[in-house]
Amino acid sequence: MTDAAATSRWIRFWRHPITRMVVRLALFIGMVIVLSMLMRYLLPFPALKPSEQLAVTGTDLWLRALRSLVPVALAYWILVRFVEGRRVDELAPRKALTHSAAGWLVGTGIMLAATAAMAAVGSFRIHGINADAQLLGPLVVLGLLPGITEEIIARGILFRVVEDGLGTWFALVFSALLFGAGHLANPNATWWSSLAIAIEAGLLLGMAYAWTRSLWFCIALHAAWNFTQGPLLGIPVSGIEITGLLRSSTSGPILLSGGEFGAEASILAVIICTTLAGYFTRKAIDAGQIKPPFWRRKSSPTQAAVPIEQAG
């Protein structure tokens, strides 16, 4: 084999979609680890349990949020700008307001619909109002931080990067399963609660991104879902107990109430989210946003993002 042939083979290897996918995933993980170590050095706060984090206020709240947010967000920006060599269009500032507002309305609506369905079968009851309930800390800790970091990781990296190599459908299943598995370590988690998260949130948010190509939409949907469920309605958020604005309780069969994990483990929430995921899937197909795996592509241009206001 000549030097030219060997060089050509090496170039083809590095340009292969699978190679690019693996390298990008590895680079992101490495950058997050390094940046997390740096942030822990700069902001050496002691570790807290989830219930303790909810009680943090003032400057500490924002510094802790910064320590969690910077490694993921900065690693993503570096990966897209300098490794992929493109603008971070899925987080373009011009989309922030409209896409976030739309996502927040959808996330809030989902949780209100789920709890209304639970109330209709006697699995959710409201007993009054907690006038002294704190909302800012829970908004940041349970809403904004998971919304931003988990969506960057699950949709921006696991879904988008894998989709570039193996296509939309494989990326959807892959990211959804890992997203569900990532909640196995949560308090009061069971195999069913993680499967429910994978089905309802993994599929819903994956197809939301496939259709809109907007992380703003997914972040706001995720954050509003958590904030409405916990700080407002007083239901555990992914197993984390919280005192919400409403004094409420869930009861009855765990399959309907979600048990101690929260409404996310209710089959009623799964049905609602799966139905909406089906709608997002149809919109994504109609918008031409479904990517085939690399071996079925005639060419591999990057598909243009479809803004929410044009996607319908």
Tab-separated table of N, CA and C in Angstrom, residues 83-190:
chain	number	residue	atom	x	y	z
A	83	VAL	N	-15.302	22.228	16.935
A	83	VAL	CA	-15.157	20.863	16.412
A	83	VAL	C	-16.070	20.666	15.200
A	84	GLU	N	-17.342	21.028	15.351
A	84	GLU	CA	-18.261	20.915	14.225
A	84	GLU	C	-18.130	22.083	13.259
A	85	GLY	N	-17.607	23.198	13.741
A	85	GLY	CA	-17.356	24.340	12.885
A	85	GLY	C	-18.604	25.024	12.357
A	86	ARG	N	-19.576	25.209	13.217
A	86	ARG	CA	-20.806	25.875	12.791
A	86	ARG	C	-21.348	26.735	13.917
A	87	ARG	N	-22.335	27.565	13.592
A	87	ARG	CA	-23.002	28.363	14.612
A	87	ARG	C	-23.940	27.483	15.432
A	88	VAL	N	-24.150	27.862	16.681
A	88	VAL	CA	-25.028	27.078	17.565
A	88	VAL	C	-26.463	27.524	17.304
A	89	ASP	N	-26.979	27.146	16.138
A	89	ASP	CA	-28.283	27.642	15.714
A	89	ASP	C	-29.412	27.149	16.609
A	90	GLU	N	-29.254	25.970	17.196
A	90	GLU	CA	-30.301	25.437	18.066
A	90	GLU	C	-30.433	26.220	19.367
A	91	LEU	N	-29.457	27.099	19.648
A	91	LEU	CA	-29.528	27.987	20.812
A	91	LEU	C	-29.334	29.441	20.386
A	92	ALA	N	-29.752	29.764	19.182
A	92	ALA	CA	-29.598	31.126	18.672
A	92	ALA	C	-30.396	32.107	19.534
A	93	PRO	N	-29.795	33.227	19.927
A	93	PRO	CA	-30.500	34.203	20.772
A	93	PRO	C	-31.821	34.679	20.187
A	94	ARG	N	-31.907	34.777	18.858
A	94	ARG	CA	-33.141	35.283	18.238
A	94	ARG	C	-34.328	34.356	18.475
A	95	LYS	N	-34.041	33.088	18.816
A	95	LYS	CA	-35.114	32.126	19.048
A	95	LYS	C	-35.512	32.030	20.517
A	96	ALA	N	-34.689	32.608	21.392
A	96	ALA	CA	-34.836	32.342	22.826
A	96	ALA	C	-36.223	32.679	23.351
A	97	LEU	N	-36.725	33.865	23.052
A	97	LEU	CA	-37.977	34.304	23.652
A	97	LEU	C	-39.177	33.523	23.127
A	98	THR	N	-39.347	33.480	21.818
A	98	THR	CA	-40.536	32.833	21.249
A	98	THR	C	-40.532	31.328	21.471
A	99	HIS	N	-39.387	30.691	21.274
A	99	HIS	CA	-39.326	29.238	21.442
A	99	HIS	C	-39.461	28.838	22.905
A	100	SER	N	-38.865	29.637	23.798
A	100	SER	CA	-38.985	29.338	25.225
A	100	SER	C	-40.422	29.521	25.706
A	101	ALA	N	-41.071	30.562	25.223
A	101	ALA	CA	-42.464	30.794	25.617
A	101	ALA	C	-43.352	29.650	25.152
A	102	ALA	N	-43.147	29.208	23.917
A	102	ALA	CA	-43.943	28.090	23.398
A	102	ALA	C	-43.674	26.814	24.182
A	103	GLY	N	-42.407	26.534	24.465
A	103	GLY	CA	-42.062	25.340	25.225
A	103	GLY	C	-42.612	25.374	26.636
A	104	TRP	N	-42.583	26.576	27.260
A	104	TRP	CA	-43.101	26.693	28.635
A	104	TRP	C	-44.604	26.424	28.673
A	105	LEU	N	-45.316	26.941	27.703
A	105	LEU	CA	-46.759	26.706	27.650
A	105	LEU	C	-47.066	25.223	27.448
A	106	VAL	N	-46.312	24.564	26.578
A	106	VAL	CA	-46.538	23.136	26.337
A	106	VAL	C	-46.222	22.317	27.582
A	107	GLY	N	-45.090	22.598	28.229
A	107	GLY	CA	-44.713	21.852	29.427
A	107	GLY	C	-45.711	22.023	30.552
A	108	THR	N	-46.165	23.261	30.749
A	108	THR	CA	-47.177	23.517	31.777
A	108	THR	C	-48.476	22.802	31.439
A	109	GLY	N	-48.890	22.872	30.179
A	109	GLY	CA	-50.131	22.235	29.752
A	109	GLY	C	-50.106	20.730	29.934
A	110	ILE	N	-48.960	20.114	29.647
A	110	ILE	CA	-48.843	18.661	29.810
A	110	ILE	C	-49.092	18.256	31.258
A	111	MET	N	-48.423	18.953	32.185
A	111	MET	CA	-48.554	18.559	33.584
A	111	MET	C	-49.944	18.867	34.139
A	112	LEU	N	-50.549	19.974	33.706
A	112	LEU	CA	-51.916	20.268	34.138
A	112	LEU	C	-52.891	19.227	33.597
A	113	ALA	N	-52.684	18.802	32.346
A	113	ALA	CA	-53.553	17.774	31.759
A	113	ALA	C	-53.377	16.446	32.486
A	114	ALA	N	-52.128	16.116	32.821
A	114	ALA	CA	-51.869	14.847	33.514
A	114	ALA	C	-52.511	14.828	34.894
A	115	THR	N	-52.369	15.921	35.656
A	115	THR	CA	-52.954	15.946	36.999
A	115	THR	C	-54.472	16.048	36.948
A	116	ALA	N	-55.005	16.675	35.906
A	116	ALA	CA	-56.459	16.706	35.749
A	116	ALA	C	-56.980	15.290	35.505
A	117	ALA	N	-56.258	14.528	34.688
A	117	ALA	CA	-56.653	13.138	34.439
A	117	ALA	C	-56.537	12.314	35.718
A	118	MET	N	-55.475	12.554	36.503
A	118	MET	CA	-55.317	11.844	37.767
A	118	MET	C	-56.430	12.208	38.743
A	119	ALA	N	-56.813	13.485	38.775
A	119	ALA	CA	-57.905	13.912	39.658
A	119	ALA	C	-59.219	13.269	39.250
A	120	ALA	N	-59.419	13.102	37.938
A	120	ALA	CA	-60.666	12.526	37.439
A	120	ALA	C	-60.850	11.088	37.895
A	121	VAL	N	-59.737	10.372	38.130
A	121	VAL	CA	-59.842	8.977	38.588
A	121	VAL	C	-59.574	8.874	40.090
A	122	GLY	N	-59.517	10.005	40.781
A	122	GLY	CA	-59.360	10.008	42.236
A	122	GLY	C	-57.943	9.829	42.735
A	123	SER	N	-56.947	10.030	41.873
A	123	SER	CA	-55.552	9.812	42.276
A	123	SER	C	-54.820	11.089	42.628
A	124	PHE	N	-55.475	12.239	42.493
A	124	PHE	CA	-54.841	13.510	42.843
A	124	PHE	C	-55.879	14.407	43.499
A	125	ARG	N	-55.522	14.986	44.652
A	125	ARG	CA	-56.435	15.864	45.367
A	125	ARG	C	-55.701	17.108	45.861
A	126	ILE	N	-56.389	18.234	45.824
A	126	ILE	CA	-55.855	19.488	46.346
A	126	ILE	C	-56.550	19.787	47.668
A	127	HIS	N	-55.755	20.084	48.714
A	127	HIS	CA	-56.301	20.305	50.050
A	127	HIS	C	-56.225	21.762	50.502
A	128	GLY	N	-55.461	22.575	49.795
A	128	GLY	CA	-55.329	23.971	50.197
A	128	GLY	C	-54.095	24.596	49.579
A	129	ILE	N	-53.644	25.704	50.167
A	129	ILE	CA	-52.505	26.449	49.649
A	129	ILE	C	-51.462	26.615	50.746
A	130	ASN	N	-50.199	26.462	50.363
A	130	ASN	CA	-49.084	26.739	51.265
A	130	ASN	C	-48.623	28.170	51.003
A	131	ALA	N	-49.111	29.088	51.819
A	131	ALA	CA	-48.830	30.505	51.571
A	131	ALA	C	-47.352	30.845	51.711
A	132	ASP	N	-46.604	30.047	52.480
A	132	ASP	CA	-45.189	30.347	52.705
A	132	ASP	C	-44.274	29.516	51.805
A	133	ALA	N	-44.819	28.878	50.802
A	133	ALA	CA	-44.006	28.058	49.901
A	133	ALA	C	-42.983	28.917	49.171
A	134	GLN	N	-41.743	28.436	49.095
A	134	GLN	CA	-40.676	29.119	48.380
A	134	GLN	C	-40.646	28.631	46.933
A	135	LEU	N	-40.588	29.553	45.987
A	135	LEU	CA	-40.651	29.170	44.574
A	135	LEU	C	-39.346	29.412	43.816
A	136	LEU	N	-38.564	30.406	44.212
A	136	LEU	CA	-37.378	30.747	43.433
A	136	LEU	C	-36.339	29.631	43.439
A	137	GLY	N	-35.991	29.135	44.637
A	137	GLY	CA	-35.022	28.053	44.719
A	137	GLY	C	-35.454	26.827	43.937
A	138	PRO	N	-36.672	26.329	44.144
A	138	PRO	CA	-37.153	25.189	43.367
A	138	PRO	C	-37.224	25.461	41.872
A	139	LEU	N	-37.548	26.707	41.485
A	139	LEU	CA	-37.563	27.036	40.060
A	139	LEU	C	-36.181	26.817	39.451
A	140	VAL	N	-35.149	27.255	40.171
A	140	VAL	CA	-33.782	27.122	39.667
A	140	VAL	C	-33.310	25.672	39.739
A	141	VAL	N	-33.478	25.058	40.919
A	141	VAL	CA	-32.903	23.724	41.174
A	141	VAL	C	-33.657	22.617	40.445
A	142	LEU	N	-34.982	22.675	40.444
A	142	LEU	CA	-35.785	21.616	39.835
A	142	LEU	C	-36.230	21.937	38.410
A	143	GLY	N	-36.265	23.228	38.070
A	143	GLY	CA	-36.752	23.612	36.757
A	143	GLY	C	-35.663	23.982	35.784
A	144	LEU	N	-35.011	25.117	36.019
A	144	LEU	CA	-34.081	25.657	35.032
A	144	LEU	C	-32.818	24.810	34.866
A	145	LEU	N	-32.193	24.422	35.972
A	145	LEU	CA	-30.945	23.666	35.853
A	145	LEU	C	-31.120	22.316	35.157
A	146	PRO	N	-32.076	21.476	35.599
A	146	PRO	CA	-32.277	20.222	34.852
A	146	PRO	C	-32.715	20.482	33.418
A	147	GLY	N	-33.562	21.497	33.224
A	147	GLY	CA	-34.014	21.793	31.875
A	147	GLY	C	-32.857	22.098	30.945
A	148	ILE	N	-31.932	22.931	31.400
A	148	ILE	CA	-30.812	23.331	30.553
A	148	ILE	C	-29.796	22.200	30.398
A	149	THR	N	-29.296	21.680	31.525
A	149	THR	CA	-28.210	20.697	31.442
A	149	THR	C	-28.666	19.377	30.833
A	150	GLU	N	-29.826	18.885	31.251
A	150	GLU	CA	-30.282	17.591	30.736
A	150	GLU	C	-30.672	17.671	29.268
A	151	GLU	N	-31.206	18.796	28.832
A	151	GLU	CA	-31.570	18.907	27.418
A	151	GLU	C	-30.347	19.077	26.529
A	152	ILE	N	-29.347	19.792	26.998
A	152	ILE	CA	-28.101	19.885	26.226
A	152	ILE	C	-27.487	18.499	26.074
A	153	ILE	N	-27.463	17.734	27.171
A	153	ILE	CA	-26.861	16.401	27.120
A	153	ILE	C	-27.728	15.424	26.319
A	154	ALA	N	-29.022	15.351	26.653
A	154	ALA	CA	-29.892	14.329	26.064
A	154	ALA	C	-30.284	14.634	24.628
A	155	ARG	N	-30.651	15.884	24.347
A	155	ARG	CA	-31.074	16.229	22.987
A	155	ARG	C	-29.937	16.844	22.176
A	156	GLY	N	-29.163	17.750	22.782
A	156	GLY	CA	-28.083	18.385	22.037
A	156	GLY	C	-26.947	17.444	21.712
A	157	ILE	N	-26.650	16.508	22.611
A	157	ILE	CA	-25.538	15.578	22.387
A	157	ILE	C	-26.037	14.184	22.011
A	158	LEU	N	-26.716	13.503	22.935
A	158	LEU	CA	-27.090	12.106	22.687
A	158	LEU	C	-27.995	11.956	21.464
A	159	PHE	N	-28.980	12.845	21.332
A	159	PHE	CA	-29.879	12.743	20.183
A	159	PHE	C	-29.228	13.300	18.920
A	160	ARG	N	-28.791	14.541	18.959
A	160	ARG	CA	-28.341	15.213	17.740
A	160	ARG	C	-27.089	14.579	17.153
A	161	VAL	N	-26.096	14.298	18.008
A	161	VAL	CA	-24.835	13.743	17.514
A	161	VAL	C	-25.034	12.336	16.967
A	162	VAL	N	-25.810	11.517	17.690
A	162	VAL	CA	-26.077	10.160	17.197
A	162	VAL	C	-26.929	10.203	15.933
A	163	GLU	N	-27.863	11.129	15.869
A	163	GLU	CA	-28.703	11.269	14.685
A	163	GLU	C	-27.871	11.578	13.446
A	164	ASP	N	-26.840	12.402	13.586
A	164	ASP	CA	-25.985	12.736	12.450
A	164	ASP	C	-25.336	11.507	11.848
A	165	GLY	N	-25.100	10.483	12.687
A	165	GLY	CA	-24.485	9.273	12.170
A	165	GLY	C	-25.475	8.162	11.844
A	166	LEU	N	-26.393	7.903	12.738
A	166	LEU	CA	-27.245	6.717	12.626
A	166	LEU	C	-28.708	7.034	12.332
A	167	GLY	N	-29.044	8.290	12.163
A	167	GLY	CA	-30.400	8.641	11.776
A	167	GLY	C	-31.305	8.953	12.960
A	168	THR	N	-32.437	9.547	12.635
A	168	THR	CA	-33.363	10.046	13.658
A	168	THR	C	-33.942	8.943	14.521
A	169	TRP	N	-34.394	7.847	13.917
A	169	TRP	CA	-35.111	6.831	14.696
A	169	TRP	C	-34.197	6.131	15.685
A	170	PHE	N	-32.971	5.802	15.261
A	170	PHE	CA	-32.032	5.178	16.196
A	170	PHE	C	-31.685	6.152	17.309
A	171	ALA	N	-31.430	7.413	16.946
A	171	ALA	CA	-31.082	8.421	17.945
A	171	ALA	C	-32.212	8.616	18.943
A	172	LEU	N	-33.446	8.560	18.467
A	172	LEU	CA	-34.602	8.739	19.340
A	172	LEU	C	-34.657	7.646	20.397
A	173	VAL	N	-34.552	6.404	19.988
A	173	VAL	CA	-34.622	5.278	20.927
A	173	VAL	C	-33.416	5.294	21.858
A	174	PHE	N	-32.238	5.525	21.297
A	174	PHE	CA	-30.999	5.537	22.080
A	174	PHE	C	-31.040	6.607	23.162
A	175	SER	N	-31.370	7.831	22.790
A	175	SER	CA	-31.385	8.934	23.754
A	175	SER	C	-32.498	8.761	24.782
A	176	ALA	N	-33.654	8.229	24.352
A	176	ALA	CA	-34.761	8.035	25.282
A	176	ALA	C	-34.414	6.988	26.344
A	177	LEU	N	-33.802	5.887	25.926
A	177	LEU	CA	-33.442	4.843	26.885
A	177	LEU	C	-32.400	5.335	27.884
A	178	LEU	N	-31.400	6.072	27.400
A	178	LEU	CA	-30.389	6.593	28.316
A	178	LEU	C	-30.980	7.660	29.236
A	179	PHE	N	-31.916	8.438	28.721
A	179	PHE	CA	-32.570	9.455	29.537
A	179	PHE	C	-33.364	8.796	30.670
A	180	GLY	N	-34.071	7.721	30.351
A	180	GLY	CA	-34.799	6.988	31.389
A	180	GLY	C	-33.861	6.344	32.383
A	181	ALA	N	-32.795	5.715	31.879
A	181	ALA	CA	-31.830	5.055	32.760
A	181	ALA	C	-31.148	6.059	33.678
A	182	GLY	N	-30.979	7.295	33.197
A	182	GLY	CA	-30.348	8.320	34.012
A	182	GLY	C	-31.150	8.705	35.239
A	183	HIS	N	-32.433	8.327	35.269
A	183	HIS	CA	-33.290	8.635	36.427
A	183	HIS	C	-33.421	7.449	37.385
A	184	LEU	N	-32.696	6.352	37.122
A	184	LEU	CA	-32.769	5.189	38.006
A	184	LEU	C	-32.201	5.486	39.387
A	185	ALA	N	-31.244	6.416	39.455
A	185	ALA	CA	-30.606	6.728	40.734
A	185	ALA	C	-31.406	7.730	41.558
A	186	ASN	N	-32.499	8.239	41.013
A	186	ASN	CA	-33.311	9.212	41.747
A	186	ASN	C	-33.991	8.579	42.956
A	187	PRO	N	-34.336	9.378	43.957
A	187	PRO	CA	-35.079	8.832	45.098
A	187	PRO	C	-36.398	8.203	44.642
A	188	ASN	N	-36.754	7.086	45.239
A	188	ASN	CA	-38.029	6.397	44.990
A	188	ASN	C	-38.186	5.905	43.543
A	189	ALA	N	-37.068	5.803	42.825
A	189	ALA	CA	-37.145	5.338	41.434
A	189	ALA	C	-37.340	3.827	41.383
A	190	THR	N	-38.036	3.364	40.355
A	190	THR	CA	-38.229	1.945	40.088
A	190	THR	C	-37.973	1.711	38.603
